[in-house]
Coordinates of C-alpha atoms in Angstrom, one line a residue:
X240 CA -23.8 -26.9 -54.2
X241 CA -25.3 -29.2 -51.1
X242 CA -21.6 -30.3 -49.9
X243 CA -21.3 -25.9 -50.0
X244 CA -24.7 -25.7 -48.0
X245 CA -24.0 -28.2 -45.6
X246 CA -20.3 -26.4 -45.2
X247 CA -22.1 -23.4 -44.1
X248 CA -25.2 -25.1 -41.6
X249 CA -21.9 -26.5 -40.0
X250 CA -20.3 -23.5 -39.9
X251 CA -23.3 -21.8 -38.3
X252 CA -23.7 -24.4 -35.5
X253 CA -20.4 -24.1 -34.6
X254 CA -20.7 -20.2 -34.3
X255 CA -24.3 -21.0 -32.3
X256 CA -22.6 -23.2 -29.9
X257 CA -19.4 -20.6 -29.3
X258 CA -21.9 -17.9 -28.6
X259 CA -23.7 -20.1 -26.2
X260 CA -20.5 -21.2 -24.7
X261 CA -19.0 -17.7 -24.3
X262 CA -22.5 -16.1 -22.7
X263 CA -22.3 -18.7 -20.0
X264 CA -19.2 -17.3 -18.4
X265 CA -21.1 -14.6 -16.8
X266 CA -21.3 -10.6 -17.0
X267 CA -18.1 -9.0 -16.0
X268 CA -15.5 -11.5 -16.7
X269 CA -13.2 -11.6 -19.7
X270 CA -10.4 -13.9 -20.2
X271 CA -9.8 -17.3 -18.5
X272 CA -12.7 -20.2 -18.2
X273 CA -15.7 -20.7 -16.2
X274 CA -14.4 -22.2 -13.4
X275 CA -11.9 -21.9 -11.2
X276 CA -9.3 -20.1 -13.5
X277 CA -12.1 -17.6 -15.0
X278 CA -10.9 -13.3 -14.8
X279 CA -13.3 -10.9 -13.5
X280 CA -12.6 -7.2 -15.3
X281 CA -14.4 -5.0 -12.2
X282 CA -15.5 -1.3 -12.9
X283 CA -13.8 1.0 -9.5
X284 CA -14.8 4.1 -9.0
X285 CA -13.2 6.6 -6.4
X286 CA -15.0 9.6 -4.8
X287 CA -11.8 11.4 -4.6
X288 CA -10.1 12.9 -7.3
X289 CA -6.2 12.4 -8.8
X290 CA -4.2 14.0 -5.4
X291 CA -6.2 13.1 -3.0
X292 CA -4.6 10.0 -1.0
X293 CA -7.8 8.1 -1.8
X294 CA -7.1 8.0 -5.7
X295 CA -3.6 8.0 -5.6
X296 CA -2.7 5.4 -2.7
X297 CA -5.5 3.3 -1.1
X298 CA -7.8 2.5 -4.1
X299 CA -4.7 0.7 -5.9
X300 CA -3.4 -0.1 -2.8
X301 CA -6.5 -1.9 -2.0
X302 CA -7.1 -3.1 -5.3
X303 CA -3.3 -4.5 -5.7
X304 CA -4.1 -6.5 -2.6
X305 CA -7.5 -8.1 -3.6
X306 CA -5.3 -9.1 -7.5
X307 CA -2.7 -10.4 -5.7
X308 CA -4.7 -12.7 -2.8
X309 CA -7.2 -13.9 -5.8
X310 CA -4.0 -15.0 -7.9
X311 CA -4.4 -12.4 -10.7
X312 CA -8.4 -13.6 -10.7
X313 CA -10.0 -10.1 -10.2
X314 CA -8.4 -7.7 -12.3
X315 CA -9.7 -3.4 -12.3
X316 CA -10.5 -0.5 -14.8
X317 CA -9.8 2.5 -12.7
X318 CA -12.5 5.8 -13.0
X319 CA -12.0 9.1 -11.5
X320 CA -15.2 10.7 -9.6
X321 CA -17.6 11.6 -12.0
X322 CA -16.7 9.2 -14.9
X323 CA -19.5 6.9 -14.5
X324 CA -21.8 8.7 -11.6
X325 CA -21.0 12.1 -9.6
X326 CA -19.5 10.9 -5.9
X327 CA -22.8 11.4 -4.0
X328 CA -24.5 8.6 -6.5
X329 CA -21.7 5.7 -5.8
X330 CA -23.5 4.0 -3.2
X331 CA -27.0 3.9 -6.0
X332 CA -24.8 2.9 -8.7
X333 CA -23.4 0.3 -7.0
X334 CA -27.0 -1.0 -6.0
X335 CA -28.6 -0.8 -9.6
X336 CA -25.2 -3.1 -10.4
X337 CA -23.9 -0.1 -12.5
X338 CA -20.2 -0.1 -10.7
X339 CA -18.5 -3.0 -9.9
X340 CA -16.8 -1.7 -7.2
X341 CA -15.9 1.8 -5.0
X342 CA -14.0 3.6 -2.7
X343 CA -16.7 6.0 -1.4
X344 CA -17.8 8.0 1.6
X345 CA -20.4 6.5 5.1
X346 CA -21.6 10.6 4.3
X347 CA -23.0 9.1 1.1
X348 CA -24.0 5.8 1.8
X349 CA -26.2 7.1 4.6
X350 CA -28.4 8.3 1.9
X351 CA -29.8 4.6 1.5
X352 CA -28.2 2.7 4.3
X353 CA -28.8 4.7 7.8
X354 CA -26.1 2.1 9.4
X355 CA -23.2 3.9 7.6
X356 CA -24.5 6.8 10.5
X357 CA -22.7 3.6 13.6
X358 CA -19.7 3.2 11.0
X359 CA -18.4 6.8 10.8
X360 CA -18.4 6.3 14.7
X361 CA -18.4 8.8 17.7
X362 CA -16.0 11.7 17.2
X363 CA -13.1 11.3 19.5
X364 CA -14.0 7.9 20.2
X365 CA -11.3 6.0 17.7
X366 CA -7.9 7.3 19.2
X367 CA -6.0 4.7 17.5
X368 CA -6.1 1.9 14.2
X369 CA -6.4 -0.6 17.1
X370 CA -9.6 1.0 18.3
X371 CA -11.1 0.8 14.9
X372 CA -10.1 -2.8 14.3
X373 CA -11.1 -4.2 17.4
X374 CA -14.5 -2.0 17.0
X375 CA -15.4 -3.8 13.6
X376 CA -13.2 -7.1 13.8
X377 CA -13.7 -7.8 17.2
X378 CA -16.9 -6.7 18.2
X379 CA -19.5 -7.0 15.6
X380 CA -19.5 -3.6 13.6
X381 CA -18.2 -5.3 10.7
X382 CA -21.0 -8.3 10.0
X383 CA -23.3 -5.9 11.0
X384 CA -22.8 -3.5 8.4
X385 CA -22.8 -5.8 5.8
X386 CA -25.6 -7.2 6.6
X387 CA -27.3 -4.0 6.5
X388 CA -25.4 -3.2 3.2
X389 CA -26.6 -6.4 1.5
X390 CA -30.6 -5.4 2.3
X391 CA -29.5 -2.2 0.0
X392 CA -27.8 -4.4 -2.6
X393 CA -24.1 -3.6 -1.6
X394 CA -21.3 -5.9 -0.4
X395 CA -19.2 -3.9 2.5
X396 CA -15.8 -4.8 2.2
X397 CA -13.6 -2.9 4.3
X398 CA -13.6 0.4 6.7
X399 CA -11.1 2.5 5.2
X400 CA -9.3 5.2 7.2
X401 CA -7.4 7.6 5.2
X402 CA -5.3 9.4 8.3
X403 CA -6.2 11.6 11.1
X404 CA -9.6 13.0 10.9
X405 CA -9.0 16.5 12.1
X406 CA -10.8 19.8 12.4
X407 CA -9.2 22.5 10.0
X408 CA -9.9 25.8 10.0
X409 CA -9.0 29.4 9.1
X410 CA -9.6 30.8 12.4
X411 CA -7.6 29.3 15.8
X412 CA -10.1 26.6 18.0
X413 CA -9.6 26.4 21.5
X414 CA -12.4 25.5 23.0
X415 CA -15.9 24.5 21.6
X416 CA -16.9 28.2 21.6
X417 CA -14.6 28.7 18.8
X418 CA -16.9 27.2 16.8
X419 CA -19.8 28.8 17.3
X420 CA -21.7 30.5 13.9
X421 CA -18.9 28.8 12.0
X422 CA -19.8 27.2 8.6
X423 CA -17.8 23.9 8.8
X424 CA -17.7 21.4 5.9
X425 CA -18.2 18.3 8.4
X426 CA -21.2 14.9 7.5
X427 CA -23.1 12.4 9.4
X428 CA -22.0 12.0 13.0
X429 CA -19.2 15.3 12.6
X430 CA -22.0 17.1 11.2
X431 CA -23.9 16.3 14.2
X432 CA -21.0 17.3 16.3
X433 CA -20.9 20.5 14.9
X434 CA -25.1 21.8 15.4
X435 CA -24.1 20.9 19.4
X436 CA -21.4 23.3 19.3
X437 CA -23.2 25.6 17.8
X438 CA -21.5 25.4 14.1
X439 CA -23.2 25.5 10.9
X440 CA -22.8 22.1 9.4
X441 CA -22.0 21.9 5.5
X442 CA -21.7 19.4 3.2
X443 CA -19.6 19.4 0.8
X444 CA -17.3 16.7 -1.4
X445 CA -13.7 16.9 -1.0
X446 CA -12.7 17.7 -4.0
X447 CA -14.8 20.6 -3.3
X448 CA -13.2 21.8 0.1
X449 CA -10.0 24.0 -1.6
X450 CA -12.3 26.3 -3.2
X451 CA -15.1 26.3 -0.4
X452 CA -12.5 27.3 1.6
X453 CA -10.7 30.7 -0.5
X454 CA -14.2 31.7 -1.8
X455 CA -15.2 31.8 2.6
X456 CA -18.3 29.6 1.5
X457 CA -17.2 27.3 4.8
X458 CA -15.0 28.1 7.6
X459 CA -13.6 25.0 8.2
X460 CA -13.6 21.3 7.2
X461 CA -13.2 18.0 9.0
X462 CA -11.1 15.9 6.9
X463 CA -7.7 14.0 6.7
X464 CA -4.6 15.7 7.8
X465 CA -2.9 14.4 4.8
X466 CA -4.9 16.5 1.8
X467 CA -2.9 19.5 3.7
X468 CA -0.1 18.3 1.3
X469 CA -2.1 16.4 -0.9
X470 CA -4.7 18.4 -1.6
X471 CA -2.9 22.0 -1.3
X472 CA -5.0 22.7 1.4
X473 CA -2.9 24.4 3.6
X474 CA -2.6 26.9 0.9
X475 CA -6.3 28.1 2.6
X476 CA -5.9 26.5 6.1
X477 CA -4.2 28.5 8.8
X478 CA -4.7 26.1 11.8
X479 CA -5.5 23.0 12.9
X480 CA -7.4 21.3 16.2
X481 CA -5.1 18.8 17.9
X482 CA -6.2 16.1 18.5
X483 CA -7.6 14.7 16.1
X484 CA -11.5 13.9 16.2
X485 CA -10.9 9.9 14.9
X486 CA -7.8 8.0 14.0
X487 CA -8.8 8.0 10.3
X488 CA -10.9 9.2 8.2
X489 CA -13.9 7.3 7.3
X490 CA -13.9 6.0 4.0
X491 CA -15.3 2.4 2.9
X492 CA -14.4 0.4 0.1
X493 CA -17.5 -1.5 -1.5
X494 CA -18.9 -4.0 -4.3
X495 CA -22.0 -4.3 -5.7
X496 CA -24.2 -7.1 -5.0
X497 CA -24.3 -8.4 -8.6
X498 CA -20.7 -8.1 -8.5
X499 CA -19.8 -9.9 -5.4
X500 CA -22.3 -12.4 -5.6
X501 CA -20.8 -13.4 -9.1
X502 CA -17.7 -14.5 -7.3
X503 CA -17.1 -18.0 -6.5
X504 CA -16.8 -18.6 -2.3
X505 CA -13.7 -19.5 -2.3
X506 CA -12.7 -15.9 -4.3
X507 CA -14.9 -14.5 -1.8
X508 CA -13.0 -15.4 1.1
X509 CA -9.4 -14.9 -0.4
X510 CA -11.0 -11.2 -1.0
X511 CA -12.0 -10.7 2.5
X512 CA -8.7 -11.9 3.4
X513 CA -7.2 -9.2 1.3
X514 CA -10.0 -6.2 2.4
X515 CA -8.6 -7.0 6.3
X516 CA -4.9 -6.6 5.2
X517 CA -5.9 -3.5 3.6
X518 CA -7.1 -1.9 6.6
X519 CA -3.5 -2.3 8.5
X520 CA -1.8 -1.0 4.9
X521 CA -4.1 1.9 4.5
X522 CA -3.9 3.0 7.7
X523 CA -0.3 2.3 7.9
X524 CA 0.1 4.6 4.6
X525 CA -2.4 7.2 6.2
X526 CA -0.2 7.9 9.2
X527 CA 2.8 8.0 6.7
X528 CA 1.4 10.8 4.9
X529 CA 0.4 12.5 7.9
X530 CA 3.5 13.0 9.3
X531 CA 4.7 14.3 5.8
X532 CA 2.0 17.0 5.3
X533 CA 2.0 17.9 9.6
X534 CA 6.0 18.6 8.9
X535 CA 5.1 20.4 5.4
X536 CA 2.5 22.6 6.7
X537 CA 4.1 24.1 9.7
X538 CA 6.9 25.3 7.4
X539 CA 4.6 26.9 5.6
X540 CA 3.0 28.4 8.6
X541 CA -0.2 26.3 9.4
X542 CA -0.3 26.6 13.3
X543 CA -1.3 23.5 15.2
X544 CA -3.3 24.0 18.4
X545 CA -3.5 21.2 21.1
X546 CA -6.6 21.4 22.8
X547 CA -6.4 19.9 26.7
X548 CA -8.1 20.0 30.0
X549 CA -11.4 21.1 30.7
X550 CA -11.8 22.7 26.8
X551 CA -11.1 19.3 25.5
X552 CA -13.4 17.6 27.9
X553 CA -16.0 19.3 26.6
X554 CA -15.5 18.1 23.5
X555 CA -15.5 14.8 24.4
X556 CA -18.7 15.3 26.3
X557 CA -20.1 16.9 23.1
X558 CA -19.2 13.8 21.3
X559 CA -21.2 11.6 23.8
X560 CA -24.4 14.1 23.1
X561 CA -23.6 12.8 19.4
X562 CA -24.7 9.4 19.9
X563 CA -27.7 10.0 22.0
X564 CA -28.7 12.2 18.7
X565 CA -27.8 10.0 16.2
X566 CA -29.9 7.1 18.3
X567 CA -32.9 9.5 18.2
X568 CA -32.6 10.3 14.6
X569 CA -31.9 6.8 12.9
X570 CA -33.8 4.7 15.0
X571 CA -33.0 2.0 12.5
X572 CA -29.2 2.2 13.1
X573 CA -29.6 1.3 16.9
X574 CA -28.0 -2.2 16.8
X575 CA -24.6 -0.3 15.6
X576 CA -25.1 2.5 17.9
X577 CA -25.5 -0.3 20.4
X578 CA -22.0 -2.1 19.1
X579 CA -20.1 1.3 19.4
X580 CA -21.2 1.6 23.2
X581 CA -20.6 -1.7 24.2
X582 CA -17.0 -1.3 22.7
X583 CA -16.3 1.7 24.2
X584 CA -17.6 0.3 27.6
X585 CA -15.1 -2.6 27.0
X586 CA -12.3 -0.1 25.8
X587 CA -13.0 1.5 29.5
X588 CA -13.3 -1.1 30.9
X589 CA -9.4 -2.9 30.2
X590 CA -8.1 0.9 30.8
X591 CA -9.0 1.0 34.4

């Protein structure tokens, strides 16, 4: 009877000290040690649904990249909007440490962090991938944000553009005037944009856009070229502003604090190496499905309409009436409001 009693005390220390030894690995690992070969199982949510190039094409793509530079370290569970928190509550669920990750939207961050108002920059101020790269890589928009981030318990990883942001409508746009008493699903600086040109600003998730669009609750939309095709939205879009108001659409893909800060440096860094790859394959991927939904629409009979001269000056003027607005408003924003001026000062600068 004792040589059973001490069987089971022994028994029961070794079960103590397994438990001990298993809850010191941390909260959202599984697999693997502590230490330099532990597995980190990350929550990702997307704020677009299955179809929209979001879902289906930059979250794995992204993802993908961040397994592959951490060796197979960081691996996902995938969750479509709504599974864990509606879209518009990413950016809070990602503070309070209740996702892991996301790929979500500067219109919804702006909620808590007024910064995300600099990163969806200056409509018609991004022409190209290179603008946006040199913008946050080169000249400070990038540390900025997530140092701003961070202060709201987020890690910013990467500015992700998901193709042409363009102006779509059901009416043709020529010149600003167009626009005028139109209800146009547009957010933070393009909803600003729209109130100077005398458009009714509405917000309004993408998801949301196909049916906001047959029922005539908006207009219009600004959004990426691309959900033309994937989307079906040419099926309730007769035309489309050329060009296009930035080079992508501004997405961003983002970590929790908890999350990130559970990461050992060295994973940190190989991740950051991975986020800036991302940007080039994203946007690479955007301009790919561009092209394919630009070609697929006009056969169906979505008219194009290339805005020039004076009309599209105007717009461009409008766009600089954005910023002084967006200063006034967000006071707390003005170091990026400051980083998009002094690039675009350099931009003009090396053009002349």
């Amino acid at each position: 009877m004792k040589s059973m009693k001490k069987l089971l005390a022994i028994i029961l220390m070794m079960a103590l000290v397994m438990t001990t030894f298993a809850a010191c690995g941390g909260g959202s690992d599984e697999g693997g040690e502590a230490g330099g070969d532990q597995v980190y199982t990350f929550k990702v949510q997307c704020a677009y649904p299955p179809g929209d190039q979001a879902y289906d094409v930059h979250m794995p793509t992204i993802c993908n990249l961040i397994t592959e530079y951490t060796d197979g370290q960081i691996q996902w569970e995938y969750y479509q909007p709504g599974a864990i928190c509606e879209p518009g509550q990413v950016p809070a669920s990602l503070s309070k440490g209740i996702l892991d990750a996301a790929l979500s939207a500067p219109n919804d961050t702006a909620q808590i962090v007024p910064a995300a108002y600099a990163e969806q920059g200056i409509p018609f101020w991004w022409a190209t991938k290179e603008d946006i790269y040199s913008c946050f890589y080169e000249h400070g928009m990038l540390d900025y944000l997530r140092e701003q981030y961070e202060a709201a318990g987020i890690y910013y990883g990467v500015w992700n553009g998901e193709g042409g942001y363009m102006l779509m409508t059901d009416f043709p746009v020529n010149s600003v005037a167009d626009l005028k008493g139109k209800k146009i699903r547009s957010s933070t600086s393009y909803a600003t944009l729209m109130n100077i040109v005398g458009a009714s600003p509405v917000t309004m998730s993408g998801g949301d856009i196909y049916m906001g669009m047959k029922l005539g609750t908006i207009d219009g939309y600004i959004y990426s070229v691309a959900e033309l095709e994937n989307s079906a939205l040419k099926e309730v879009t007769t035309d489309v502003m050329i060009p296009a108001g930035c080079a992508g659409a501004p997405c961003n893909f983002l970590f929790s604090k908890k999350a990130w800060d559970s990461l050992t440096p060295e994973l940190q860094e190989k991740v950051n190496e991975a986020l800036e790859q991302s940007f080039w394959d994203t946007m690479e991927a955007g301009e790919g499905l561009d092209d394919e939904a630009i070609a697929a629409a006009k056969e169906y009979g979505v008219n194009f309409n290339e805005v020039t001269g004076a009309e599209l000056d105007a717009f461009y003027e409008a766009g600089g009436k954005v910023l002084e607005e967006l200063e006034a408003s967000y006071p707390e924003a003005k170091e990026g409001f400051d980083i998009l001026r002094a690039w675009k000062a350099a931009k003009d600068g090396a053009a002349e």
